Short mmCIF file of C-alpha atoms in Angstrom, two decimals:
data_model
loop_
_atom_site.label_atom_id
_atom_site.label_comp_id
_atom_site.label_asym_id
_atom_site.label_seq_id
_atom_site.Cartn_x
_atom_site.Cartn_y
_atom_site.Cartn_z
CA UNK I 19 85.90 138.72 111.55
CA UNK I 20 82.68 140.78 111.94
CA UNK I 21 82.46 142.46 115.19
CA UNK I 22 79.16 142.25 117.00
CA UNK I 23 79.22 144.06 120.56
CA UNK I 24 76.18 142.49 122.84
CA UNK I 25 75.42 144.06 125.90
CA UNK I 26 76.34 142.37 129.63
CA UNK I 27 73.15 143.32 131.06
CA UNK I 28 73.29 143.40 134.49
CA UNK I 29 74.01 140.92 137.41
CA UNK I 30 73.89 140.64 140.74
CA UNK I 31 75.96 142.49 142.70
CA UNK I 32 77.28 139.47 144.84
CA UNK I 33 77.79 137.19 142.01
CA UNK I 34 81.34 139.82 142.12
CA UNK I 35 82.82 137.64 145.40
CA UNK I 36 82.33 134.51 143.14
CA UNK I 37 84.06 135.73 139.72
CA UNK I 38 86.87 137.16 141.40
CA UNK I 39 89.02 134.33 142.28
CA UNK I 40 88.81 133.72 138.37
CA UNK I 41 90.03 137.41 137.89
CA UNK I 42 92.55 136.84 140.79
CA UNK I 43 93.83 133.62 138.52
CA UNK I 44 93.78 135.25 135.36
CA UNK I 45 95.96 138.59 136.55
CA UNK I 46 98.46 136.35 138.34
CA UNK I 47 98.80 134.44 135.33
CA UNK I 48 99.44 137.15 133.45
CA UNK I 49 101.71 138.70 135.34
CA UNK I 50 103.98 136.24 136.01
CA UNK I 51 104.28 134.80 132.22
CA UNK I 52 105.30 138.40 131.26
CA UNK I 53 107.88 138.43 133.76
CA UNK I 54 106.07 141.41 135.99
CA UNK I 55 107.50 140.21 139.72
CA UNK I 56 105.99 143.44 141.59
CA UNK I 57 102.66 142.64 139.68
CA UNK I 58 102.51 138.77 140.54
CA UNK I 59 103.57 139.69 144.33
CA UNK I 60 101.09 142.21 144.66
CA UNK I 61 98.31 139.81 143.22
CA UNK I 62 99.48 137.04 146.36
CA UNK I 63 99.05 139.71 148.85
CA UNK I 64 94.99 140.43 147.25
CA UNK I 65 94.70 136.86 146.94
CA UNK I 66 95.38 136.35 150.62
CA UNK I 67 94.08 139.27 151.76
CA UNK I 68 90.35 137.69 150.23
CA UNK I 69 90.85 135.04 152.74
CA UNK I 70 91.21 136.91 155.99
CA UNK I 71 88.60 136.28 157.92
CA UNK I 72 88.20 139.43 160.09
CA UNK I 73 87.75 142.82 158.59
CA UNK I 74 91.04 144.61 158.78
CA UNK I 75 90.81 148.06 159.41
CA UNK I 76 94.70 149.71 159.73
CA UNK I 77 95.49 152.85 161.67
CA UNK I 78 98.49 154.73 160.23
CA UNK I 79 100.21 157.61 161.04
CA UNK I 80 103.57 158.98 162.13
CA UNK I 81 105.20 157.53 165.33
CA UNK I 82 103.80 159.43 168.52
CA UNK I 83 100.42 160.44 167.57
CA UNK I 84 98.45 157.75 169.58
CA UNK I 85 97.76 155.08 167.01
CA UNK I 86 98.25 152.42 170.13
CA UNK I 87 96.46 154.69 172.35
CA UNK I 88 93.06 154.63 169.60
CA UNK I 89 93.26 151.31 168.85
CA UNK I 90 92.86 150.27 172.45
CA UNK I 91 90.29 152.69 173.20
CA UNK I 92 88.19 151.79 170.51
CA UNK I 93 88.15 148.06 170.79
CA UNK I 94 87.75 148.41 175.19
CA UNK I 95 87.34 145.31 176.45
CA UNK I 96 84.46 144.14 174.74
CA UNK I 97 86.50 144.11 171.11
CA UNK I 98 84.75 144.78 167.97
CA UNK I 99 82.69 141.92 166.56
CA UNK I 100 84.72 141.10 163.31
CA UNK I 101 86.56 144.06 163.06
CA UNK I 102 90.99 143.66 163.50
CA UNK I 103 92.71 146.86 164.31
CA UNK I 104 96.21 147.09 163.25
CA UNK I 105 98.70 149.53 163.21
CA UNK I 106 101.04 151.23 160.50
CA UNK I 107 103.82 153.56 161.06
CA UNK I 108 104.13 156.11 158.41
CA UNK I 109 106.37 159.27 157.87
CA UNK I 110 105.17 161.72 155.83
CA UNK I 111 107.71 162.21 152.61
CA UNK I 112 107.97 158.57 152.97
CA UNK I 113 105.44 155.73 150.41
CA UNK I 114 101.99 156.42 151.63
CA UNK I 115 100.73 153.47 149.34
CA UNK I 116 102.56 151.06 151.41
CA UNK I 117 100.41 151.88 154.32
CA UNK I 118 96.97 152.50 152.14
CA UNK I 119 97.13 148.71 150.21
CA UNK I 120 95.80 145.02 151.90
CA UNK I 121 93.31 146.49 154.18
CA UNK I 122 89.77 146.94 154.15
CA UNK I 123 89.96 150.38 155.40
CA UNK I 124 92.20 152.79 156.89
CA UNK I 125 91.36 155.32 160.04
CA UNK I 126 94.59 158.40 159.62
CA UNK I 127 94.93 159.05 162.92
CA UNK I 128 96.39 162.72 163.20
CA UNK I 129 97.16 164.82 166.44
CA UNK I 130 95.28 167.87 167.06
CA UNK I 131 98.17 169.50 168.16
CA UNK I 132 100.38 168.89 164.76
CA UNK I 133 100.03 170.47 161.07
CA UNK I 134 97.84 169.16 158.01
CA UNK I 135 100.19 168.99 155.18
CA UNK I 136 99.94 167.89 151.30
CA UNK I 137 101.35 164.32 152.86
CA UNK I 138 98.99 163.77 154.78
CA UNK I 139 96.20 164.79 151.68
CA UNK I 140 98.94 162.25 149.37
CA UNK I 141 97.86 159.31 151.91
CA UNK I 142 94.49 159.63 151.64
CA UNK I 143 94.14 160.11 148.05
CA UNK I 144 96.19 157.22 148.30
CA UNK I 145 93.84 155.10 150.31
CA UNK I 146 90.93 155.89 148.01
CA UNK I 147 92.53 155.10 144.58
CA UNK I 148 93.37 151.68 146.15
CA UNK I 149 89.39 151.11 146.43
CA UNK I 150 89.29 150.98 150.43
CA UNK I 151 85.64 150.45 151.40
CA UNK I 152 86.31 152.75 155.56
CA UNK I 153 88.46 155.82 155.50
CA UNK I 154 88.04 158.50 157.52
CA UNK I 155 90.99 161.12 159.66
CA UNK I 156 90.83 160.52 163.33
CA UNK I 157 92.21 163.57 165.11
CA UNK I 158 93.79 162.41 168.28
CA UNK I 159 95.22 164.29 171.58
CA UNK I 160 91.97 166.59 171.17
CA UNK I 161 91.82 166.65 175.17
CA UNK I 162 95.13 168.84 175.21
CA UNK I 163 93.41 172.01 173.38
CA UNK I 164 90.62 173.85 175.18
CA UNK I 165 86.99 173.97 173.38
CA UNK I 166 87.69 176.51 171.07
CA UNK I 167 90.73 175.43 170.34
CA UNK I 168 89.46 171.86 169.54
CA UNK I 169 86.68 173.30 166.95
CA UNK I 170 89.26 175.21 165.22
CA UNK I 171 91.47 172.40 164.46
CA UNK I 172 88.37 170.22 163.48
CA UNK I 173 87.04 172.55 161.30
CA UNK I 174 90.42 173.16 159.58
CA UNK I 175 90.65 169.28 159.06
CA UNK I 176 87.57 169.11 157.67
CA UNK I 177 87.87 172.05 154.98
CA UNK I 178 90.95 169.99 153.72
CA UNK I 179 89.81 166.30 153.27
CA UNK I 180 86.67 166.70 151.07
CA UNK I 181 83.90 163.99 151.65
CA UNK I 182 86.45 162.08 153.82
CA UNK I 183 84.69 161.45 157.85
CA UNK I 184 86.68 163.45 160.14
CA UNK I 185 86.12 161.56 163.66
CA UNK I 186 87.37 162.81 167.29
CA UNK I 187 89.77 160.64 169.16
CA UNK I 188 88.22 158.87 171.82
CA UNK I 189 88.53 159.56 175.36
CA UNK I 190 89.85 157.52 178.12
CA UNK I 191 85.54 156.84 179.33
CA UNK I 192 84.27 154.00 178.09
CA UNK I 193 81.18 156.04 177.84
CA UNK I 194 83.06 158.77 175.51
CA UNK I 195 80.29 159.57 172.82
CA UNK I 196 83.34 159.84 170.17
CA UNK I 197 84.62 156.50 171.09
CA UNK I 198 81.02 154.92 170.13
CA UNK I 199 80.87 157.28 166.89
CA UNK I 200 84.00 155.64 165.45
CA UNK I 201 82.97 152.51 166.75
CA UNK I 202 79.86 153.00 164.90
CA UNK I 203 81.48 154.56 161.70
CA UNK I 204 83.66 151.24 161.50
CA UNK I 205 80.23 149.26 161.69
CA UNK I 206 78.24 151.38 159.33
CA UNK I 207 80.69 151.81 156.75
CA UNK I 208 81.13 147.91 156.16
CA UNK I 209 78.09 145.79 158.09
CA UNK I 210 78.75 142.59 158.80
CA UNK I 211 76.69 141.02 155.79
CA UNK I 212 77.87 143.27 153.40
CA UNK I 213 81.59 142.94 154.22
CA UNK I 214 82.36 139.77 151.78
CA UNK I 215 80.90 142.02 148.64
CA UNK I 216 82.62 144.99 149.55
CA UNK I 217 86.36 143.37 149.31
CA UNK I 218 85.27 141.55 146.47
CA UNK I 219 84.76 144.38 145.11
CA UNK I 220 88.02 146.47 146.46
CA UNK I 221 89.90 143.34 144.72
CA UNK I 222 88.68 143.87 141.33
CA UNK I 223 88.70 146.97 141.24
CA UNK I 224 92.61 146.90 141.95
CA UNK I 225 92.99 143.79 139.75
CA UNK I 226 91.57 146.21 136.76
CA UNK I 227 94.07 148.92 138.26
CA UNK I 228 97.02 146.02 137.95
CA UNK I 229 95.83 145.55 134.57
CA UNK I 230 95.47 149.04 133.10
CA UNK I 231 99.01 149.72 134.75
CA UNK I 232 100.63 147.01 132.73
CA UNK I 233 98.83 147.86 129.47
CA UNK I 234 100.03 151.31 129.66
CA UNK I 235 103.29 150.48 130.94
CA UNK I 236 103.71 148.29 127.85
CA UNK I 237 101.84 150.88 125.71
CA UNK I 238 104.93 152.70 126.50
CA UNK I 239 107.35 149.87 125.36
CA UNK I 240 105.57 149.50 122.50
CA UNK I 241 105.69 153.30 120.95
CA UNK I 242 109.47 152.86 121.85
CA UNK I 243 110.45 150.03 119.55
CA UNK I 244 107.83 151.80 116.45
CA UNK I 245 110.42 154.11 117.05
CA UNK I 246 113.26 152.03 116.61
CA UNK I 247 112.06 149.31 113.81
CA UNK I 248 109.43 150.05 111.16
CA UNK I 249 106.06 150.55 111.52
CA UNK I 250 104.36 148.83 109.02
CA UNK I 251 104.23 145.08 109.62
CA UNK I 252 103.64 145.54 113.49
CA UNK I 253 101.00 148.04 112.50
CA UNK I 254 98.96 145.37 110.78
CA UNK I 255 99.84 142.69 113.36
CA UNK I 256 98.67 145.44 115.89
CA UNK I 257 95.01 145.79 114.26
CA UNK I 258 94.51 142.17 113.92
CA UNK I 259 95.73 141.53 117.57
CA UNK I 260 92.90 143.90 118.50
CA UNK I 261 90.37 141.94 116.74
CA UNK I 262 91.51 139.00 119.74
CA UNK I 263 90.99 141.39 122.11
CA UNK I 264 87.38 142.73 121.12
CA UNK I 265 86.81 138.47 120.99
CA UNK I 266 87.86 138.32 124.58
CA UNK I 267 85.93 140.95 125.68
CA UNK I 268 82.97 140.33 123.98
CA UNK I 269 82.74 136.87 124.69
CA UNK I 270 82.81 138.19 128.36
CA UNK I 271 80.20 140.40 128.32
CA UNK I 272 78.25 137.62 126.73
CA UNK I 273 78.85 135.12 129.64
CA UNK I 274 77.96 138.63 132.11
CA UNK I 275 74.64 138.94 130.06
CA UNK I 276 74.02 134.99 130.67
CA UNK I 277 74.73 135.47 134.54
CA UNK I 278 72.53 138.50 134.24
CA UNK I 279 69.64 136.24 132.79
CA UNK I 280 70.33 133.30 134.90
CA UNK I 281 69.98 135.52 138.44
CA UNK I 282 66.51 136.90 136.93
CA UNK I 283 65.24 133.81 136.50
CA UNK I 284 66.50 132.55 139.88
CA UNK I 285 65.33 135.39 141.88
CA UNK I 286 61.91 135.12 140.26
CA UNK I 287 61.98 131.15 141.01
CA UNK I 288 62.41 131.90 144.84
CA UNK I 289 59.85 135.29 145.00
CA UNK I 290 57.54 132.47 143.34
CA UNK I 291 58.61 129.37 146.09
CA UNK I 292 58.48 131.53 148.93
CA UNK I 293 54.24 132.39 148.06
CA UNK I 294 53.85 128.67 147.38
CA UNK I 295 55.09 127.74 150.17
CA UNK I 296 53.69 130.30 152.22
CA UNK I 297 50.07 129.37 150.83
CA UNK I 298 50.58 125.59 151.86
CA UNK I 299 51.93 126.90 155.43
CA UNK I 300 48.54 129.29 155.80
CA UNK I 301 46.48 125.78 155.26
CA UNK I 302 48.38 123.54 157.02
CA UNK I 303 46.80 124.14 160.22
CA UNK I 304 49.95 123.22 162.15
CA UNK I 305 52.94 125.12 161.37
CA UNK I 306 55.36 123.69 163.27
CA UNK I 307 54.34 120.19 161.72
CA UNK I 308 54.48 120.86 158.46
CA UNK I 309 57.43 122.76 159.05
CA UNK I 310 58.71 119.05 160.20
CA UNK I 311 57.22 116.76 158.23
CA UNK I 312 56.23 118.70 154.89
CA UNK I 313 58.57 121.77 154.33
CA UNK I 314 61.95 119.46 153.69
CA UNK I 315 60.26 118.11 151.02
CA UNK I 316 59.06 120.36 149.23
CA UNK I 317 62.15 122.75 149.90
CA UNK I 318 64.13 119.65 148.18
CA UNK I 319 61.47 119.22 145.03
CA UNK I 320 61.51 122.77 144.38
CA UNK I 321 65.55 123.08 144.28
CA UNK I 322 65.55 119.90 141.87
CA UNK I 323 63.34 121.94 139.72
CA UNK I 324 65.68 125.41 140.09
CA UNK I 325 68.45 122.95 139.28
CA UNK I 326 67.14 121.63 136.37
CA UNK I 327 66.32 124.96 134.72
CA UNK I 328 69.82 126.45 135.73
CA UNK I 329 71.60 123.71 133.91
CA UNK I 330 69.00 124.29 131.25
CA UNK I 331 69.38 127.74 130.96
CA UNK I 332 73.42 127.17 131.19
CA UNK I 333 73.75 124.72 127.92
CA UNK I 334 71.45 126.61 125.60
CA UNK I 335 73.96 129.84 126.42
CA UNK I 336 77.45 128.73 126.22
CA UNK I 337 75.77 126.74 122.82
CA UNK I 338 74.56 130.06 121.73
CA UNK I 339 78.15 131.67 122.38
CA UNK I 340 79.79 128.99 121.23
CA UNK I 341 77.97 129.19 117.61
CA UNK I 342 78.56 132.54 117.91
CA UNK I 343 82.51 132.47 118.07
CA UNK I 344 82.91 129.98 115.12
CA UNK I 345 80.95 133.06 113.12
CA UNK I 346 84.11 135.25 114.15
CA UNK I 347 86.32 132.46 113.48
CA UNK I 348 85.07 131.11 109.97
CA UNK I 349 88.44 129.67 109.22
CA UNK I 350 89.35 127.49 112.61
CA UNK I 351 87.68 124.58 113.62
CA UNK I 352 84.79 125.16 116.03
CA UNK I 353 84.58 124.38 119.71
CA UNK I 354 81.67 121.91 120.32
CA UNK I 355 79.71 122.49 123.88
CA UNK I 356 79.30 119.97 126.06
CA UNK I 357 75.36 118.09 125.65
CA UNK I 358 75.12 117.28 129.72
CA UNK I 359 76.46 119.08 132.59
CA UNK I 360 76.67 117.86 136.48
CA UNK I 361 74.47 119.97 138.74
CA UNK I 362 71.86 117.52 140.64
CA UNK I 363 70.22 117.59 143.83
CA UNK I 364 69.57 114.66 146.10
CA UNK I 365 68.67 113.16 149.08
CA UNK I 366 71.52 114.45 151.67
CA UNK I 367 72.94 111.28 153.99
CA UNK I 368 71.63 112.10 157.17
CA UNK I 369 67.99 113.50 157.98
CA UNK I 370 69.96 116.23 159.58
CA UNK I 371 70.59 117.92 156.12
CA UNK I 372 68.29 118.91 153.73
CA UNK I 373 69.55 117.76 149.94
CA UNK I 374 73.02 117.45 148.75
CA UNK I 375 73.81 119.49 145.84
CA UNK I 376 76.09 117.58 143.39
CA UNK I 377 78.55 118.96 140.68
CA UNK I 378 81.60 118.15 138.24
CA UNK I 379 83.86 119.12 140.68
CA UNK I 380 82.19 119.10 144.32
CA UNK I 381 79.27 117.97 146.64
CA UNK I 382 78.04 120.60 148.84
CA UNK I 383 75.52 120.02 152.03
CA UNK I 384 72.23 122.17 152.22
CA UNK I 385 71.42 121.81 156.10
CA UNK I 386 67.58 122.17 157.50
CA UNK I 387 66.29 125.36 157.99
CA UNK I 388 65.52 126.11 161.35
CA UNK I 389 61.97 127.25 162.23
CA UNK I 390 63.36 130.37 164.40
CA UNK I 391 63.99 132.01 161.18
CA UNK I 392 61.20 132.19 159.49
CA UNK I 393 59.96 131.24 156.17
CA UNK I 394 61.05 133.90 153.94
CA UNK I 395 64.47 133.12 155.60
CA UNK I 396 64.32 129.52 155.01
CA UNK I 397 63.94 129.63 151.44
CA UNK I 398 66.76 132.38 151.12
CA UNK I 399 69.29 130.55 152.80
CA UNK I 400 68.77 127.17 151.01
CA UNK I 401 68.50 128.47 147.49
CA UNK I 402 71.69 130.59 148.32
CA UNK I 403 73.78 127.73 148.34
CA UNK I 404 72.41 126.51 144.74
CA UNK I 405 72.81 129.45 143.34
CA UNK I 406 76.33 129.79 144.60
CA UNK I 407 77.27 126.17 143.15
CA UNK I 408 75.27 127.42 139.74
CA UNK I 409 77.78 130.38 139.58
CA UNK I 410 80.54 127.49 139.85
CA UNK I 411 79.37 125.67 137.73
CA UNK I 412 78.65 128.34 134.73
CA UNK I 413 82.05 129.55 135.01
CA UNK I 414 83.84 126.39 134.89
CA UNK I 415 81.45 125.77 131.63
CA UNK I 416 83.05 128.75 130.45
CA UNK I 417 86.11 128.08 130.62
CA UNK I 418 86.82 125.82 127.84
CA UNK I 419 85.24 127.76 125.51
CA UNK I 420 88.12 130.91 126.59
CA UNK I 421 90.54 128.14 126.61
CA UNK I 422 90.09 127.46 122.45
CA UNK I 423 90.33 131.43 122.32
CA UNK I 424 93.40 131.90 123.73
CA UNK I 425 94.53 128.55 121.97
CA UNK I 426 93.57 129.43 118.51
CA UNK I 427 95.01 133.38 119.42
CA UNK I 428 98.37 131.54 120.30
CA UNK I 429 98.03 129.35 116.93
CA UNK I 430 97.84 132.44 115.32
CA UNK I 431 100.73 134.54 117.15
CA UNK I 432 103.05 131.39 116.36
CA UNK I 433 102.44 131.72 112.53
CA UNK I 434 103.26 135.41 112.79
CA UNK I 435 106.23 134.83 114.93
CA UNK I 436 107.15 132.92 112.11
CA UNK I 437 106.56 134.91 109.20
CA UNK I 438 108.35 138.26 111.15
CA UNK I 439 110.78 138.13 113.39
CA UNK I 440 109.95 141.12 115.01
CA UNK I 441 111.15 142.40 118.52
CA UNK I 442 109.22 142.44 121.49
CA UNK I 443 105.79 140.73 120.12
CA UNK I 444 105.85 139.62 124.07
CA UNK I 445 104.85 143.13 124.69
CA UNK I 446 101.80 143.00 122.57
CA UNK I 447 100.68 140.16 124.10
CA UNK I 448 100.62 141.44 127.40
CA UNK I 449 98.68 144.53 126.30
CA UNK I 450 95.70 142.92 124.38
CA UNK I 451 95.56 140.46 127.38
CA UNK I 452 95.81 143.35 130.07
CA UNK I 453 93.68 145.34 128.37
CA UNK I 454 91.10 143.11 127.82
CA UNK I 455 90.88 141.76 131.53
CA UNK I 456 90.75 144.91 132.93
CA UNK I 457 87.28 146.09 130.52
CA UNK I 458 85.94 142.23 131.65
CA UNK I 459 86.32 143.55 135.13
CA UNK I 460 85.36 147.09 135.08
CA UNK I 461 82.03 145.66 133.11
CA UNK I 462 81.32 143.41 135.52
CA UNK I 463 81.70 146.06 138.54
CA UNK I 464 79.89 148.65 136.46
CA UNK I 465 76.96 146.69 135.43
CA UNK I 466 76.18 145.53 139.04
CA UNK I 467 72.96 146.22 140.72
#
C-alpha cells in the first residue's frame, strides 16, 4: 500500500462544534469496546457537558475561604447573562482534577490571609491541561489586610501563577470596581457568541487527551507482552497495523481538506450575494418594499444555487477519496460513492419562513430575516443554517466510506487472528484506533483559522 500524505488545509474554525459530536461518538465507542469504564464515563460527562446550556464557570477552593460569599457578590441581583456559578470544595493534598474537569472555566478563589502552596499551583496546572477556556485566582477576604498589606499578598500571587489573571475579591458595594472587573473578566474571556466554539473546542481537545492516554497506556501493555512472547510475528503484524492507521488518518485529513475547500467556496458565495443583493437594494428605490416583496426571493434562489454547488462540490470529493482508497487497497473490493445526495431547498409551508432546507436525514426551517438587522446580517444568518446542514450532510457522506475501512481492517485482523494466536491483539487494536483519532482531532484543532 503506497502511502500518500495530502494536506487538511484549513477550515473554519466553527465547523469544530459540528465534527465533535462525531469525535464524541467515535471515543465512546472506543472506549467502551476495549473495556476502558473510567474512559467511557468520562466521555458521558463531555458529552453532556456540550449540552448545557449556560456557561458554567466553577469556583473551588478549600472550605471557609468565601466561595459562597464571591459567588453571590458577583452575580448581585441582576445575575450574569448566561453565565452559572457553581461551587467546588477542594482540599489541597486531595484530586485537584476532580474540581478542574466539566466546566467551562474555573475562578480559584484563595484568601488573602492564607499561604500559596505547590497545591494550589497543582490545581491550576490542572485546570489548564484540561483545556478550560476562563481561569484566573480570585483572592478573597482582601478587606481584612490594610493597603499595604493587600499589595503584598497580590503581588506575591501574581509572581507565582504565570500568565494566569489574578482578580480581587469583590466587596460587599454593588458599585465595587473589582466586583465589575471579574464580572467583566468572566464576559471577556468567553463572549456570548463565541462561547459554543470555545467548548467545542475544550471537548476535543480532551477527547485527543482521552485518546493519547489510552494509546500510551496500551503502548505500555504492549512492550510488556514483547517481553513475554516473541517478537517477531507481532512485529510484522505491528507494521502492517500501522499502514491502517496512516489510512485512517489520511483519509481524514482528506475529508478536513474537502471541508476546507467547501467553506472557501461558501464564504466567497455569500461575500458575492451580499454585493448583489446590496446593488438591487441601492436601485430599488424602496427598501423596505423590496425588502418585502423582492428580498425572500431572491434570498431563496440564491441558497438553491449554494445548495446545488455544495452537493456538487461534496460528490466529486468523497468520489475522488473514494478512488483514492481502492489505490491503497488494490486487493479488496472497492467502495462505490453514492451518484445523488439529498440537500434541496424549497418553498417553506408558511410565508412566515423563508425556504425549507431538506436532507437524508432532516428538514430544517430558514425563518425571514427581519429588516432591523440589516442586510449584511440577513444574508449571514440564512446561509448559516445551510451551511450548518452542508456540514451534516458531508459527514454523514463520509461515513460509509470509514465504515468499509474499518470493515475491510477487521477482515483483515480476523485472518491474522487466525493464522496466530497471539495474546492481547485487543491491545493493538485499541492503539492504532486511539492513536489515529487523537492526530484526526489535533489536525482538525490545529489547522483552524
Amino acid at each position: 500500500m503506497a502511502a500518500n500524505h495530502e494536506g487538511a488545509g484549513t477550515i473554519d474554525s466553527r465547523e469544530i462544534i459540528t465534527l465533535t459530536p462525531r469525535w464524541l461518538r467515535e471515543v465512546a465507542m472506543l472506549a467502551t469496546e476495549h473495556g476502558r469504564g473510567r474512559t467511557a464515563a468520562a466521555i458521558e460527562r463531555l458529552a453532556a457537558g456540550r449540552e448545557r446550556q449556560s456557561w458554567r464557570v466553577t469556583v473551588v477552593g478549600e472550605p471557609g475561604v468565601g466561595k459562597s460569599t464571591l459567588v453571590s457578590r458577583v452575580l448581585g441581583r441582576e445575575g450574569l447573562p448566561g453565565v452559572e456559578l457553581v461551587e467546588a470544595h477542594w482540599q489541597p493534598g486531595g484530586p485537584p482534577l476532580a474540581a478542574a474537569t466539566d466546566t467551562d472555566g474555573v475562578l480559584l478563589a484563595v484568601p488573602a490571609t492564607g499561604v500559596w502552596g505547590a497545591a494550589q499551583s497543582r490545581l491550576l496546572e490542572d485546570a489548564l491541561a484540561t483545556h478550560v477556556t476562563s481561569v484566573a485566582v480570585v483572592v478573597t477576604m482582601l478587606d481584612r489586610l490594610s493597603a499595604a498589606e493587600r499589595g503584598r499578598v497580590l503581588t506575591y500571587i501574581n509572581a507565582r501563577v504565570g500568565r494566569v489573571v489574578v482578580l480581587s475579591g469583590p466587596g460587599v458595594a454593588t458599585e465595587d470596581p473589582a466586583r465589575a472587573a471579574v464580572r467583566a473578566f468572566l464576559s471577556d474571556s468567553a463572549p456570548l457568541p463565541d462561547r459554543a466554539e470555545l467548548r467545542a473546542r475544550r471537548i476535543a481537545a480532551r477527547l485527543a487527551d482521552q485518546c493519547t492516554a489510552m494509546a500510551t497506556s496500551t503502548g505500555e501493555t504492549i512492550a510488556d507482552a514483547r517481553r513475554v512472547h516473541s517478537g517477531q510475528s507481532i512485529d510484522e503484524r505491528s507494521s502492517r497495523a500501522r499502514t491502517w492507521e496512516s489510512l485512517r488518518v489520511q483519509l481524514s485529513d482528506r475529508q478536513l481538506a474537502l471541508i476546507g475547500r467547501i467553506g472557501e467556496h461558501l464564504r466567497a458565495d455569500r461575500a458575492a450575494v451580499s454585493a448583489r443583493l446590496a446593488s438591487d437594494l441601492s436601485r430599488s428605490g424602496d427598501g423596505r418594499a423590496w425588502w418585502r416583496a423582492e428580498l425572500p426571493g431572491r434570498l431563496r434562489a440564491e441558497l438553491m444555487d449554494q445548495a446545488v454547488r455544495a452537493e456538487h462540490l461534496i460528490l466529486t470529493g468523497i468520489a475522488k477519496d473514494a478512488d483514492w482508497l481502492a489505490g491503497q487497497l488494490p486487493d479488496t473490493p472497492p467502495w462505490r460513492p453514492p451518484r445523488t445526495l439529498v440537500l434541496k431547498v424549497d418553498q417553506p409551508p408558511t410565508p412566515s419562513d423563508l425556504a425549507t432546507i431538506t436532507t437524508s436525514t432532516e428538514s430544517t426551517l430558514v425563518p425571514l430575516p427581519e429588516l432591523s438587522g440589516g442586510l449584511a446580517k440577513a444574508v449571514e444568518g440564512t446561509t448559516a443554517v445551510l451551511i450548518n446542514q452542508i456540514w451534516r450532510l458531508l459527514a454523514s457522506a463520509y461515513e460509509p466510506l470509514f465504515t468499509n475501512l474499518a470493515q475491510k481492517q477487521a477482515a483483515w485482523q480476523a485472518e491474522q487472528d487466525g493464522a496466530h494466536d497471539e495474546p492481547g491483539i485487543d491491545w493493538y487494536t485499541l492503539a492504532r484506533a486511539a492513536t489515529a483519532l487523537a492526530g484526526t482531532i489535533n489536525a482538525a484543532l490545529r489547522n483552524t483559522h
